[in-house]
Coordinates of C-alpha atoms in Angstrom, one line a residue:
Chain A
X7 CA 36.6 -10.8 8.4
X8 CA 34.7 -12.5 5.8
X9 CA 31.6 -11.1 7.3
X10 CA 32.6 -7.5 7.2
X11 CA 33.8 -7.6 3.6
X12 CA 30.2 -9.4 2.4
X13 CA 28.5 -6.7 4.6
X14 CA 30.2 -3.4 3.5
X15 CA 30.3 -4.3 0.2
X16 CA 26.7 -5.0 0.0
X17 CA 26.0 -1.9 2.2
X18 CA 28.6 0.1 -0.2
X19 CA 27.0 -1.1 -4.0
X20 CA 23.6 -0.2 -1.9
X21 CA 24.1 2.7 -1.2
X22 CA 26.4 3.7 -4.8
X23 CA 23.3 2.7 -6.7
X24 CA 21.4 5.2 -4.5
X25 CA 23.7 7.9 -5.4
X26 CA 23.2 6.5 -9.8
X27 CA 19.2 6.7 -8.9
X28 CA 20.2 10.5 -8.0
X29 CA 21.5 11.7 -10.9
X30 CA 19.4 9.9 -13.0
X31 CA 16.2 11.6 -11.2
X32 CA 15.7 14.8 -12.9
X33 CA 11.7 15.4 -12.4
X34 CA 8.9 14.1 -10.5
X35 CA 8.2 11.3 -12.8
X36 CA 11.8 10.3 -12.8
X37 CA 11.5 10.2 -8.8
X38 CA 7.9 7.9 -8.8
X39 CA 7.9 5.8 -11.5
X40 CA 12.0 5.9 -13.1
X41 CA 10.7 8.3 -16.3
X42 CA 8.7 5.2 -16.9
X43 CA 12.0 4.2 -19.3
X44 CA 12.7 0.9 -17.5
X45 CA 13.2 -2.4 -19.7
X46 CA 12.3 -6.1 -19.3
X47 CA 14.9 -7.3 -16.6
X48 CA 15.2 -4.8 -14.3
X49 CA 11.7 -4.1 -13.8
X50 CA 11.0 -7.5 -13.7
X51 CA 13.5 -8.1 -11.0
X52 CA 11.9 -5.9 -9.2
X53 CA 8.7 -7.1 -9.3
X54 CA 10.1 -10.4 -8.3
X55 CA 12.2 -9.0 -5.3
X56 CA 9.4 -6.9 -4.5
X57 CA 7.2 -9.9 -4.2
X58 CA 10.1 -12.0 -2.4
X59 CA 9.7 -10.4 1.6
X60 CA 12.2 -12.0 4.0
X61 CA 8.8 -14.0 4.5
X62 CA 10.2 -16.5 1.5
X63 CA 13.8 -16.9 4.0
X64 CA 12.5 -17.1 7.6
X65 CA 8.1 -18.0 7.0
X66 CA 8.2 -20.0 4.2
X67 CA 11.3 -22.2 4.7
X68 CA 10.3 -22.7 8.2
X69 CA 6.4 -23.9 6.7
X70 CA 8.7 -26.1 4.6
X71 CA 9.9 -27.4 7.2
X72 CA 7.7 -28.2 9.4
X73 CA 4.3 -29.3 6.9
X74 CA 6.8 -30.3 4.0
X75 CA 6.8 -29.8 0.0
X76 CA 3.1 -30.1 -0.3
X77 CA 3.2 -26.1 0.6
X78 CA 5.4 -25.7 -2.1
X79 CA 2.2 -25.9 -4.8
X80 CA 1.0 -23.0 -3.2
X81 CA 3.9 -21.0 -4.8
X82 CA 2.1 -21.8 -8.8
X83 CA -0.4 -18.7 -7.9
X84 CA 2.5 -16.1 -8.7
X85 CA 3.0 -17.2 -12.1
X86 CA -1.0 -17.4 -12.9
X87 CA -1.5 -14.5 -10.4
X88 CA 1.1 -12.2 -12.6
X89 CA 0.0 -13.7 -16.1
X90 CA -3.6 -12.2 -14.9
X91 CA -2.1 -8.8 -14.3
X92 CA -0.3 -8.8 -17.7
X93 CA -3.1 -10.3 -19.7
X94 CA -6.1 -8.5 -18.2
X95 CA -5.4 -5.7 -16.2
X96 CA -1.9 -4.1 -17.6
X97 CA -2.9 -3.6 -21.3
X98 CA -5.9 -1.1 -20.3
X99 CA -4.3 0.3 -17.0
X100 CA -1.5 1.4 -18.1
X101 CA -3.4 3.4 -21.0
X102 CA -2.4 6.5 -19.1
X103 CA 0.9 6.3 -17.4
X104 CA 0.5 7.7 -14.0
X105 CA 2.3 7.9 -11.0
X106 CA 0.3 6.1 -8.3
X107 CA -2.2 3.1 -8.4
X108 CA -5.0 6.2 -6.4
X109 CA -3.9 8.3 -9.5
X110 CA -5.5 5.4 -12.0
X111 CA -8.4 5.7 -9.2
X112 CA -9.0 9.1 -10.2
X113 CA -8.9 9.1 -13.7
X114 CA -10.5 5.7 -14.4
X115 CA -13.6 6.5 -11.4
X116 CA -13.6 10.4 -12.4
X117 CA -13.3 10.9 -8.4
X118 CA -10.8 12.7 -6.3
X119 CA -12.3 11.4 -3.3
X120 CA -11.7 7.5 -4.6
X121 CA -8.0 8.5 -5.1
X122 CA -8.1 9.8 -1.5
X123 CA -9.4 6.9 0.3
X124 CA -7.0 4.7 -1.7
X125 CA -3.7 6.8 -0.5
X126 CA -4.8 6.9 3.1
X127 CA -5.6 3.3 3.1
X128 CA -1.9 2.8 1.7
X129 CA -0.7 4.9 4.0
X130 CA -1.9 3.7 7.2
X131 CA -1.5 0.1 6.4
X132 CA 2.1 0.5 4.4
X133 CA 3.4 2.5 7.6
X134 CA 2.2 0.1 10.2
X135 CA 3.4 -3.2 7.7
X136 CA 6.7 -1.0 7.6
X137 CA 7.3 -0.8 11.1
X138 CA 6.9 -4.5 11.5
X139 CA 9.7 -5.0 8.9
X140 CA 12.1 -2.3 11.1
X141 CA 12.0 -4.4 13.9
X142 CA 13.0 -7.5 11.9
X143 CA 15.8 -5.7 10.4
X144 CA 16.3 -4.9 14.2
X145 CA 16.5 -8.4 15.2
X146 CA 18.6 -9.9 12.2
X147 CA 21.0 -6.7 12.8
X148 CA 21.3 -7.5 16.8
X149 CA 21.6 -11.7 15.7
X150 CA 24.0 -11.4 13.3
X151 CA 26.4 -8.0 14.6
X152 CA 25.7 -7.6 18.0
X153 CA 24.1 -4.2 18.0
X154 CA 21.4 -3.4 20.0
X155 CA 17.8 -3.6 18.7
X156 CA 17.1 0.1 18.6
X157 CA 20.6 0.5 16.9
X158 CA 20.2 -2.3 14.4
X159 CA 16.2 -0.6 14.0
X160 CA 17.9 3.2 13.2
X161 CA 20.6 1.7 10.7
X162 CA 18.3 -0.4 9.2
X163 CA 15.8 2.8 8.2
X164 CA 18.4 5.0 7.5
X165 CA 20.3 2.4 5.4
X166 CA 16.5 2.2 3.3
X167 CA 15.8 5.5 3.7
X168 CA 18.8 7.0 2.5
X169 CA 19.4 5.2 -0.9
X170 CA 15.2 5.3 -1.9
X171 CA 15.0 8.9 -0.8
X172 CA 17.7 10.1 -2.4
X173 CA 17.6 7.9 -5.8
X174 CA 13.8 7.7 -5.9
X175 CA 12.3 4.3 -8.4
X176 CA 15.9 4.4 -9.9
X177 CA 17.9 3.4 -6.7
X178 CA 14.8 1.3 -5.6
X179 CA 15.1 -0.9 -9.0
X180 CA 18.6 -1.1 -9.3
X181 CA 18.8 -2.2 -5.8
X182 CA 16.3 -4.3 -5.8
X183 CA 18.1 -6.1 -9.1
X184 CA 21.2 -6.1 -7.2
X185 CA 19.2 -7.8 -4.0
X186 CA 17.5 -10.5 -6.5
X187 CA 20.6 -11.7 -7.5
X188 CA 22.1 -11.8 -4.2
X189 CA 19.1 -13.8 -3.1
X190 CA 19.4 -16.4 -6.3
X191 CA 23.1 -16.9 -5.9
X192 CA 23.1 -16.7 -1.6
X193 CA 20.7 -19.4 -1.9
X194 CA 22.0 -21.2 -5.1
X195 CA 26.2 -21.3 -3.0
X196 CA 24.5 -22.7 0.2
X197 CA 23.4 -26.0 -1.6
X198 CA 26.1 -27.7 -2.6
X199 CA 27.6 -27.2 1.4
X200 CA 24.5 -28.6 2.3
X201 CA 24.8 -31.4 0.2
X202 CA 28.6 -32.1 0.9
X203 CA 27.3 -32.2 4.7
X204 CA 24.5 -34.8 4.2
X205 CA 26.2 -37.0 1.4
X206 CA 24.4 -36.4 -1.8
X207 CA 20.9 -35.4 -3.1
X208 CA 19.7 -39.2 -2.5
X209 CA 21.1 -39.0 1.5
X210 CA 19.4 -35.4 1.7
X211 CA 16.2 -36.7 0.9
X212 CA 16.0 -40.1 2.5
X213 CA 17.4 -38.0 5.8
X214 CA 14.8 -35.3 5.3
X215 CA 11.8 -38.2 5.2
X216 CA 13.3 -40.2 8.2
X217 CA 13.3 -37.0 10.1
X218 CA 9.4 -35.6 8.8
X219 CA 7.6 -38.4 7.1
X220 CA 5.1 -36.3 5.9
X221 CA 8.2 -34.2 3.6
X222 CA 7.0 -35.8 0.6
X223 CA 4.0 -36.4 1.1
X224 CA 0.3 -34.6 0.6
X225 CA -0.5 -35.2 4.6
X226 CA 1.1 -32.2 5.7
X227 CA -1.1 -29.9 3.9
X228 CA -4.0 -31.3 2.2
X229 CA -5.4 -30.6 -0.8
X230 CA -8.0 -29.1 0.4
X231 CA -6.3 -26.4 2.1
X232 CA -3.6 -25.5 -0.6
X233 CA -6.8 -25.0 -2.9
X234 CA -8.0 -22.7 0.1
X235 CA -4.8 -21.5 1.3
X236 CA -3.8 -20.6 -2.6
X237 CA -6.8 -18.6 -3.6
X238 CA -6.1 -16.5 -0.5
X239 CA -2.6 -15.7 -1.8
X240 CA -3.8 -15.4 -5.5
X241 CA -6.2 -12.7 -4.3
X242 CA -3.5 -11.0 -2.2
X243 CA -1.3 -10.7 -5.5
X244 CA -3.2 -9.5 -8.4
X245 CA -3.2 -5.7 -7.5
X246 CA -0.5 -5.2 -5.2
X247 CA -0.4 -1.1 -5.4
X248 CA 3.5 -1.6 -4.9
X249 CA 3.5 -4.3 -7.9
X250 CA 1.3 -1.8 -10.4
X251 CA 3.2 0.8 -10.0
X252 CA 6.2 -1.0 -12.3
X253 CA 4.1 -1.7 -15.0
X254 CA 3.9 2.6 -15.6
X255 CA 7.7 2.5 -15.0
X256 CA 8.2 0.1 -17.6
X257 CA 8.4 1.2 -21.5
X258 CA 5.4 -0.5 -23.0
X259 CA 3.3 -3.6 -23.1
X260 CA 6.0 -6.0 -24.9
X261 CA 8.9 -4.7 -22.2
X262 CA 6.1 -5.5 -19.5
X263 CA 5.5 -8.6 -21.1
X264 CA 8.7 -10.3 -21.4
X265 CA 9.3 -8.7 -17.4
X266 CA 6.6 -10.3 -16.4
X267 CA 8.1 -14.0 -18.0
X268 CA 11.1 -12.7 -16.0
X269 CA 9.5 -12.4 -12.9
X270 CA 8.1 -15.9 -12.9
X271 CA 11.2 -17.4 -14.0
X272 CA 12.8 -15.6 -11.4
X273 CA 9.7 -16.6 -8.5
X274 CA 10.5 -20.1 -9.4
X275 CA 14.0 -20.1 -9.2
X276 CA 14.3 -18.7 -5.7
X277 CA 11.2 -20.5 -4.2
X278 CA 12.4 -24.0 -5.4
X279 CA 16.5 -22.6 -4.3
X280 CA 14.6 -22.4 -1.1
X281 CA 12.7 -25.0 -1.0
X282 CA 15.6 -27.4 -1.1
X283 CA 17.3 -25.5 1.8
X284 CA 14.0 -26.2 4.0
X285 CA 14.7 -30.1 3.0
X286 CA 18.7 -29.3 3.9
X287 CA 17.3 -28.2 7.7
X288 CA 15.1 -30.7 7.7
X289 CA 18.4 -33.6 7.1
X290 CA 20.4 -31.4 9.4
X291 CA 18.5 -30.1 12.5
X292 CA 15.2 -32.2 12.4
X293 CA 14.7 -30.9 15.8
X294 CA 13.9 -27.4 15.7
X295 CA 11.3 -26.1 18.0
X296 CA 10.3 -23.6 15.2
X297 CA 10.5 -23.7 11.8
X298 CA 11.6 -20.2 11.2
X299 CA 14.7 -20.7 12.8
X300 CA 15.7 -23.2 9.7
X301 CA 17.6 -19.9 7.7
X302 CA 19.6 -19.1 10.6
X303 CA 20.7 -21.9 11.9
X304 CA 21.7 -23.2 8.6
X305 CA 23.5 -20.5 8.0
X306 CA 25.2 -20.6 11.1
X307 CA 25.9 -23.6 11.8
X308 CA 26.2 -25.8 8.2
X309 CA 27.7 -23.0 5.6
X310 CA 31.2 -21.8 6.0
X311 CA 31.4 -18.2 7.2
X312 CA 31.6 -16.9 4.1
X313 CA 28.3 -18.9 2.5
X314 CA 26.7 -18.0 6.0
X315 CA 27.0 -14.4 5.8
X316 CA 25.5 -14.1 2.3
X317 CA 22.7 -16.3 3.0
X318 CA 22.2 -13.8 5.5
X319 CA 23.1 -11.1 3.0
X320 CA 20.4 -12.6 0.7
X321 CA 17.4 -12.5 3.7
X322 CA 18.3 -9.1 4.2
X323 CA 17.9 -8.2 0.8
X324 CA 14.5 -9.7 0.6
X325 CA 13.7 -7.5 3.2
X326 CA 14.8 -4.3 2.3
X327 CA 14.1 -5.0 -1.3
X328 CA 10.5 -5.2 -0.2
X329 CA 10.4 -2.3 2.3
X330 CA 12.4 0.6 -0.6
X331 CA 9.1 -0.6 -3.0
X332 CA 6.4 -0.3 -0.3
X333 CA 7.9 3.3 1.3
X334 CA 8.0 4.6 -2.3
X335 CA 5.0 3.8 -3.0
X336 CA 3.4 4.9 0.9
X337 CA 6.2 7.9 0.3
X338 CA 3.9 8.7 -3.3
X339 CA 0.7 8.5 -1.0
X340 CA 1.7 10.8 1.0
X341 CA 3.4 13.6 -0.7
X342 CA 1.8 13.0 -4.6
X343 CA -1.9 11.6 -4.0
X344 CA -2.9 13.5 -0.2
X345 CA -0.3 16.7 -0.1
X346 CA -0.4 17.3 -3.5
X347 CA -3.9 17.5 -4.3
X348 CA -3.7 20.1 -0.9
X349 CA -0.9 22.2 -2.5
X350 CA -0.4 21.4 -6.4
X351 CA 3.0 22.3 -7.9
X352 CA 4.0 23.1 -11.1
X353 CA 8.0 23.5 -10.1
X354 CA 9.6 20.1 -11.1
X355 CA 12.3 20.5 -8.6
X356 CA 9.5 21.1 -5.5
X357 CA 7.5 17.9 -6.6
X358 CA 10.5 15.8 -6.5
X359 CA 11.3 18.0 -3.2
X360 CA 8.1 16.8 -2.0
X361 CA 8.7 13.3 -3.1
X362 CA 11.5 13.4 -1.2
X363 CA 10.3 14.4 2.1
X364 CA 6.8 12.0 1.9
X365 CA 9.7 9.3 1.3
X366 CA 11.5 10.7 4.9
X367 CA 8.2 10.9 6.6
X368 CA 6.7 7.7 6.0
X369 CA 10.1 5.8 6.9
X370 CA 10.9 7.8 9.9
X371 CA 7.3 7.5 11.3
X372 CA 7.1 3.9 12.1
X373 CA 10.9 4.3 13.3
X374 CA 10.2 7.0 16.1
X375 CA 6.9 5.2 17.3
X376 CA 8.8 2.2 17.8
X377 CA 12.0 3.4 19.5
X378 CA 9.0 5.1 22.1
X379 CA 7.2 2.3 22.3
X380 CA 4.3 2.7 20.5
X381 CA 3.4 -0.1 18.0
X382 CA 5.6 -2.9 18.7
X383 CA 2.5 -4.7 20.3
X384 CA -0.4 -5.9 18.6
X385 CA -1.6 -3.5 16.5
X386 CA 1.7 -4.1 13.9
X387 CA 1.6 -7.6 14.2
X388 CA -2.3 -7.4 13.5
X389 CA -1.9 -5.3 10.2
X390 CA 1.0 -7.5 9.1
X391 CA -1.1 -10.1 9.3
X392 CA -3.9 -8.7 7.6
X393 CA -1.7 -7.4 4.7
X394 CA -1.6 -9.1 1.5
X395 CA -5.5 -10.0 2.5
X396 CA -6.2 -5.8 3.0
X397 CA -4.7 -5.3 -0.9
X398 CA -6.5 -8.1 -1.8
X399 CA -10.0 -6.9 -0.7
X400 CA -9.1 -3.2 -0.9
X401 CA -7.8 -3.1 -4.2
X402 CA -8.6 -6.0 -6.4
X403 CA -11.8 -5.4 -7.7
X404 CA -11.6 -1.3 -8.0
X405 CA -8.5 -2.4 -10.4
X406 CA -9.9 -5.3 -12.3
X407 CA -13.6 -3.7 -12.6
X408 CA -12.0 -0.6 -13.6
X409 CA -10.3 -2.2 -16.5
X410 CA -13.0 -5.0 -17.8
X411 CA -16.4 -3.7 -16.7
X412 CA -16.8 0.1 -18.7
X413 CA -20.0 0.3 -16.0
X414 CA -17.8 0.7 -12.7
X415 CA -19.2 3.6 -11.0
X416 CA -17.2 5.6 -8.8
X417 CA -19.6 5.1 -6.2
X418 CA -19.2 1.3 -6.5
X419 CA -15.4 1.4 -6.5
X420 CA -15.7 3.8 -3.0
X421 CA -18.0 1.3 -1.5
X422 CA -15.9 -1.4 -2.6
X423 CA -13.3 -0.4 -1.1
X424 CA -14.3 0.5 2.2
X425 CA -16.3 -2.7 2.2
X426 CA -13.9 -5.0 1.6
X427 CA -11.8 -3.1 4.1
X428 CA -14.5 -3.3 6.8
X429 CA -15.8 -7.0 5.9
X430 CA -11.5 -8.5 6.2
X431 CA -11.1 -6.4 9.5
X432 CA -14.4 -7.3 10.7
X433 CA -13.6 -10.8 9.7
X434 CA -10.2 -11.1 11.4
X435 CA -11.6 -9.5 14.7
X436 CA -14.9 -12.2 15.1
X437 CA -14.9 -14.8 12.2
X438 CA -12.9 -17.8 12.1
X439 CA -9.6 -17.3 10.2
X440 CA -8.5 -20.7 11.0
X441 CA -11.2 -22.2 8.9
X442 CA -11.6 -19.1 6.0
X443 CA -9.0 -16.5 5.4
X444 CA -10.2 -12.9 5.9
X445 CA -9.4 -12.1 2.0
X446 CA -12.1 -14.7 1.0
X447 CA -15.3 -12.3 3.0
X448 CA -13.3 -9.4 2.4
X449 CA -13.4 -9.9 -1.5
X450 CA -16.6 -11.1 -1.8
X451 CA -17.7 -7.8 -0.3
X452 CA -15.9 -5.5 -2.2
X453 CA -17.3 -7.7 -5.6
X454 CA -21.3 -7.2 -4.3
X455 CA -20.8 -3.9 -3.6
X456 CA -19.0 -2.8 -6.4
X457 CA -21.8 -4.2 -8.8
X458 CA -24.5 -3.6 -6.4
X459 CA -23.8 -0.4 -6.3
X460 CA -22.5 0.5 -9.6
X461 CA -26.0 -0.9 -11.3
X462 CA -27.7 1.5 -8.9
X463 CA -26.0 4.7 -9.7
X464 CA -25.3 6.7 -13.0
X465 CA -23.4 5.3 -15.4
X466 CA -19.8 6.8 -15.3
X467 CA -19.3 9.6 -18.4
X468 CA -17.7 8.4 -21.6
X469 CA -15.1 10.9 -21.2
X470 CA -13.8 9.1 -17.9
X471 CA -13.9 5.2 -19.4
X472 CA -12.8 6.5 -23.4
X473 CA -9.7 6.4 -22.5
X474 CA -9.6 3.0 -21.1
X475 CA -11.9 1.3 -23.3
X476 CA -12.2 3.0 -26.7
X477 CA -11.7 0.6 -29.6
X478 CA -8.1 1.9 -31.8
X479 CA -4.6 1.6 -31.1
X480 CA -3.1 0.5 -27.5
X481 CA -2.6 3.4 -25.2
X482 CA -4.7 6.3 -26.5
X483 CA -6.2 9.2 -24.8
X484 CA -3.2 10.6 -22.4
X485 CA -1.6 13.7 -22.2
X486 CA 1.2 15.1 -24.8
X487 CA 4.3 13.3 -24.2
X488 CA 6.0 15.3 -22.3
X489 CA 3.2 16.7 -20.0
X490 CA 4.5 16.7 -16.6
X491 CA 3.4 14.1 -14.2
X492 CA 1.7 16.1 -11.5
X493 CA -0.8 17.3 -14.3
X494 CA -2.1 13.7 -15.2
Chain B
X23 CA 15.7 -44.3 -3.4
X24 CA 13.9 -41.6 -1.4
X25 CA 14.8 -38.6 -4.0
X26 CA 13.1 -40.8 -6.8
X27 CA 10.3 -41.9 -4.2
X28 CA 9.3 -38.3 -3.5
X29 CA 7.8 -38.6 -7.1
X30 CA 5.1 -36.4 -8.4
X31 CA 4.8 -34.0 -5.3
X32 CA 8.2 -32.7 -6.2
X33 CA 9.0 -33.8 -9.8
X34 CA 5.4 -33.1 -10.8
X35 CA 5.9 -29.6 -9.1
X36 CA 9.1 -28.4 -11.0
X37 CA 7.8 -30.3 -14.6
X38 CA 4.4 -28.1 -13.9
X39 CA 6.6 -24.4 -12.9
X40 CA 8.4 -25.3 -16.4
X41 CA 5.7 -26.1 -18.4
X42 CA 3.8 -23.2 -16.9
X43 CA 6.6 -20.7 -17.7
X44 CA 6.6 -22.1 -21.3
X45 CA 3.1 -21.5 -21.6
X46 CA 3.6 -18.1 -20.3
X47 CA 6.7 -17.3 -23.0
X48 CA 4.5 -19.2 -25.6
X49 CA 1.6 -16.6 -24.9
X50 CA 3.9 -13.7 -24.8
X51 CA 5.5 -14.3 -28.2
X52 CA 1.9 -14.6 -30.0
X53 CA 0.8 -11.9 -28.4
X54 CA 4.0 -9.8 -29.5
X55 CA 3.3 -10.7 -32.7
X56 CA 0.1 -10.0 -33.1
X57 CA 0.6 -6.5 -31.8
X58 CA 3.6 -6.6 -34.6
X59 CA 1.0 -7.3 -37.2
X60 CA -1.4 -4.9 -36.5
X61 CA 0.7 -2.1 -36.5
X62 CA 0.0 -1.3 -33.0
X63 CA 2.0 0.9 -31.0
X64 CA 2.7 -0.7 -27.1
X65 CA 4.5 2.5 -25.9
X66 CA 2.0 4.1 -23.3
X67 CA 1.6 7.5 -23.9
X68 CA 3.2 10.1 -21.6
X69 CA 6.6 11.4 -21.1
X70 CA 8.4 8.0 -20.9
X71 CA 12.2 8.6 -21.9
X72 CA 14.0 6.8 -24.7
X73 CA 16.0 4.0 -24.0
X74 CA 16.3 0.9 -21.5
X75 CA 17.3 1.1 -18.5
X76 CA 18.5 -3.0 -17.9
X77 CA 21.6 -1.9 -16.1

């Protein structure tokens, strides 16, 4: 009973805020980036629950629990990582307010084909990444109801689908709020049970050392590789195209500012929440033969049914949270940066039409393949892998050059791309990713060819970079307000 | 006592995440203000609508 009512009315509020994101979306620009109205906490919250993958409730606890708090330093690159992209890259980026991180691309490198590249690289690897979180939301649907795992796959999509097609950035933000504050408070309820079950902060600890004497200690990851292990997340994080996206669909610098100090507040909250539940697993089942069973057996077997259900609640939010952002933004690729440039639109109601139906295609996609069989093997579990370090060889130094270094060509932010995309695959497939994460060659690659390349070819034309970098007030050289988005 | 034992590994990590986020709120108010006092405008330009939408 208890389980139902947590469910449905998480399922219900979901899907309700869907239906607000509707008939708040009246244009194109409403549908990608929320009329780029949004204020401090809600697009902040996003961010943060965009950031917070059911990797922080099943990977990360279950790293907890097996190396011990030492990982837990690894969570300071979010703050430093986002006080990078407010400080350096958002003042000049979001000069223009676009729709799509391939649309900055395009204006900044003066090159449709850039903005090309960029959306089929999104595409490809946001559909495969996609597919891998369907079949989690499979699995977590057949653990905790029952259903079979294509079932528990379909609802899960169409669930996703149906609010962030139909509501657009509006029902993907307000959802994504609502699922960052289930996460904080699911995780914030379960402690005190945990603590009534082990005796007491003091008991939890001492039981958590006796069981893994390396909990408190630097043994279980050494310093050497969190330094290592942190610059590989640091470069995944910067210029997330999924992350960028909010800073045009918030109002101005200050608002993306003080969202930005919400974020980290928010990043620290839940990491530490779930930190302490790691330690809680640790006390309480010290014998697990993998760590990322910790969540679910905690909140099977030491919550109440109540407390167990919305811890649950809260790893499904991170999930879907996650998967609305990265489907809008594949969804954009699709049907703004590839179909569009094909067959522009002037009619406000057909771009959002459009929107609409990139959304649809990119969710269903990774859906069908699965339920026939294609993709559940390696190839998704490859790319997932591979992820955070693609963006962060693909994407970070087109974005960063493009907003500190006026001589970025477009033919160095081309190369870049594809290099850093060849050198992390390349990397994955014959270097040694136990002893150097694929981001680290995969950067590197990108950053020599983008100033190799750029020193070799013509500077870019003044009226490409003006906008960007011309000395005057903040935010200079875009259309009228009021130009519609598909024009920018 | 094992929770005051853990010392700086987990003390030393939440004392750092606070400091760190007061740094943060600390750089964000100067540079607010500084935007104040020049008289710059932080709205991007485009067809952004009035309003907030917090919720």
């Amino acid at each position: 009973m208890a389980e139902s009512i947590v469910l449905g009315g998480y399922l219900l509020l979901t899907v309700g805020l869907g239906y607000l994101g509707l008939r708040m979306t009246k244009n194109a620009e409403d549908y990608y980036i929320a009329g780029g109205s949004l204020g401090w906490a809600v697009g902040g919250a996003s961010i943060a629950s965009t950031q917070m993958s059911s990797g922080l409730f099943i990977g990360t606890i279950g790293v907890v629990y097996a190396v011990g708090w030492s990982f837990a330093w690894v969570v300071f690159v979010f703050p430093l990582a986002y006080w990078m992209m407010v400080a350096v890259i958002a003042p000049r980026f979001t000069r223009q307010r676009k729709v799509s991180l391939p649309d900055f691309f395009e204006a900044r490198y003066y090159s449709r084909a850039a903005r090309v590249i960029a959306a089929v690289i999104i595409l490809v690897a946001f559909v495969i990444y996609i597919s891998a979180q369907v079949i989690a939301g499979g699995l977590i649907a057949n653990v905790v109801l029952g259903v079979p795992l294509n079932v528990g796959m379909i609802g899960f999509t169409v669930i996703i689908l149906l609010y962030t097609v139909i509501g657009g950035m509006f029902a993907v933000v307000y959802t994504d709020f609502l699922q960052m504050m289930i996460m904080i408070v699911g995780a914030a309820l379960a402690i005190p049970a945990v603590l009534q079950h082990v005796g007491g902060l003091a008991n939890l600890f001492a039981l958590a050392e006796g069981a893994n004497p390396s909990m408190f200690t630097w043994d279980g990851l050494p310093p050497s590789l969190l330094i290592t292990l942190s610059l590989a997340f640091f470069l995944g994080a910067v210029a997330r195209p999924e992350q960028l996206v909010r800073f045009y669909a918030m109002r101005d610098m200050a608002t993306i500012r003080r969202g930005i100090g919400f974020v980290i507040v928010l990043v620290g909250v839940a990491h530490t929440l779930v930190f302490v539940l790691a330690i809680g697993a640790t006390a309480l089942f010290p014998a697990l033969g993998n760590g990322d069973l910790a969540m679910p057996v905690l909140a099977e077997y030491a919550l109440p049914a109540f407390l167990g259900t919305l811890l649950l609640t809260a790893v499904a939010s991170a999930m879907m949270s996650t998967v609305s952002s990265i489907l809008l933004v594949a969804g954009t690729a699709l049907a703004h940066d590839i179909y569009g440039i094909i067959r522009p639109s002037s009619s406000p109601r057909r771009k959002v039409m459009i929107g609409r139906l990139g959304t649809v295609l990119t969710g269903l996609v990774p859906l069908v393949l699965l339920i026939l069989g294609v993709g559940a093997g390696q190839l998704v579990q490859f790319i997932v892998a591979l992820f955070s370090a693609l963006m962060g060889a693909v994407f970070l130094v087109p974005v960063v050059a493009g907003v500190v270094w006026r001589r970025a060509t477009r033919e160095g932010a081309i190369a870049s791309m594809i290099g850093g995309l060849v050198a992390t695959i390349g990397w994955r497939v014959f270097g040694d990713t136990d002893l150097i994460d694929p981001v680290l060659p995969g950067f590197t690659a990108a950053l020599v060819l983008m100033v190799a390349t750029s020193l070799v070819t013509a500077p870019p034309p003044a009226e490409a970079t003006d906008p960007f970098f011309a000395d005057g007030p903040e935010r200079t050289g875009a259309p009228a307000p009021g130009a519609p988005a598909g024009s920018r | 006592m094992a929770v005051l034992e853990s010392g700086f590994i987990v003390w030393g990590y939440l004392l750092l995440y606070v400091l760190l986020t007061a740094a943060y709120y600390a750089w964000s108010a100067y540079r607010d203000r500084r935007d104040r006092g020049t008289g710059r405008t932080t709205r991007p330009a485009g067809s952004a609508r009035e309003g907030s939408h917090d919720g």
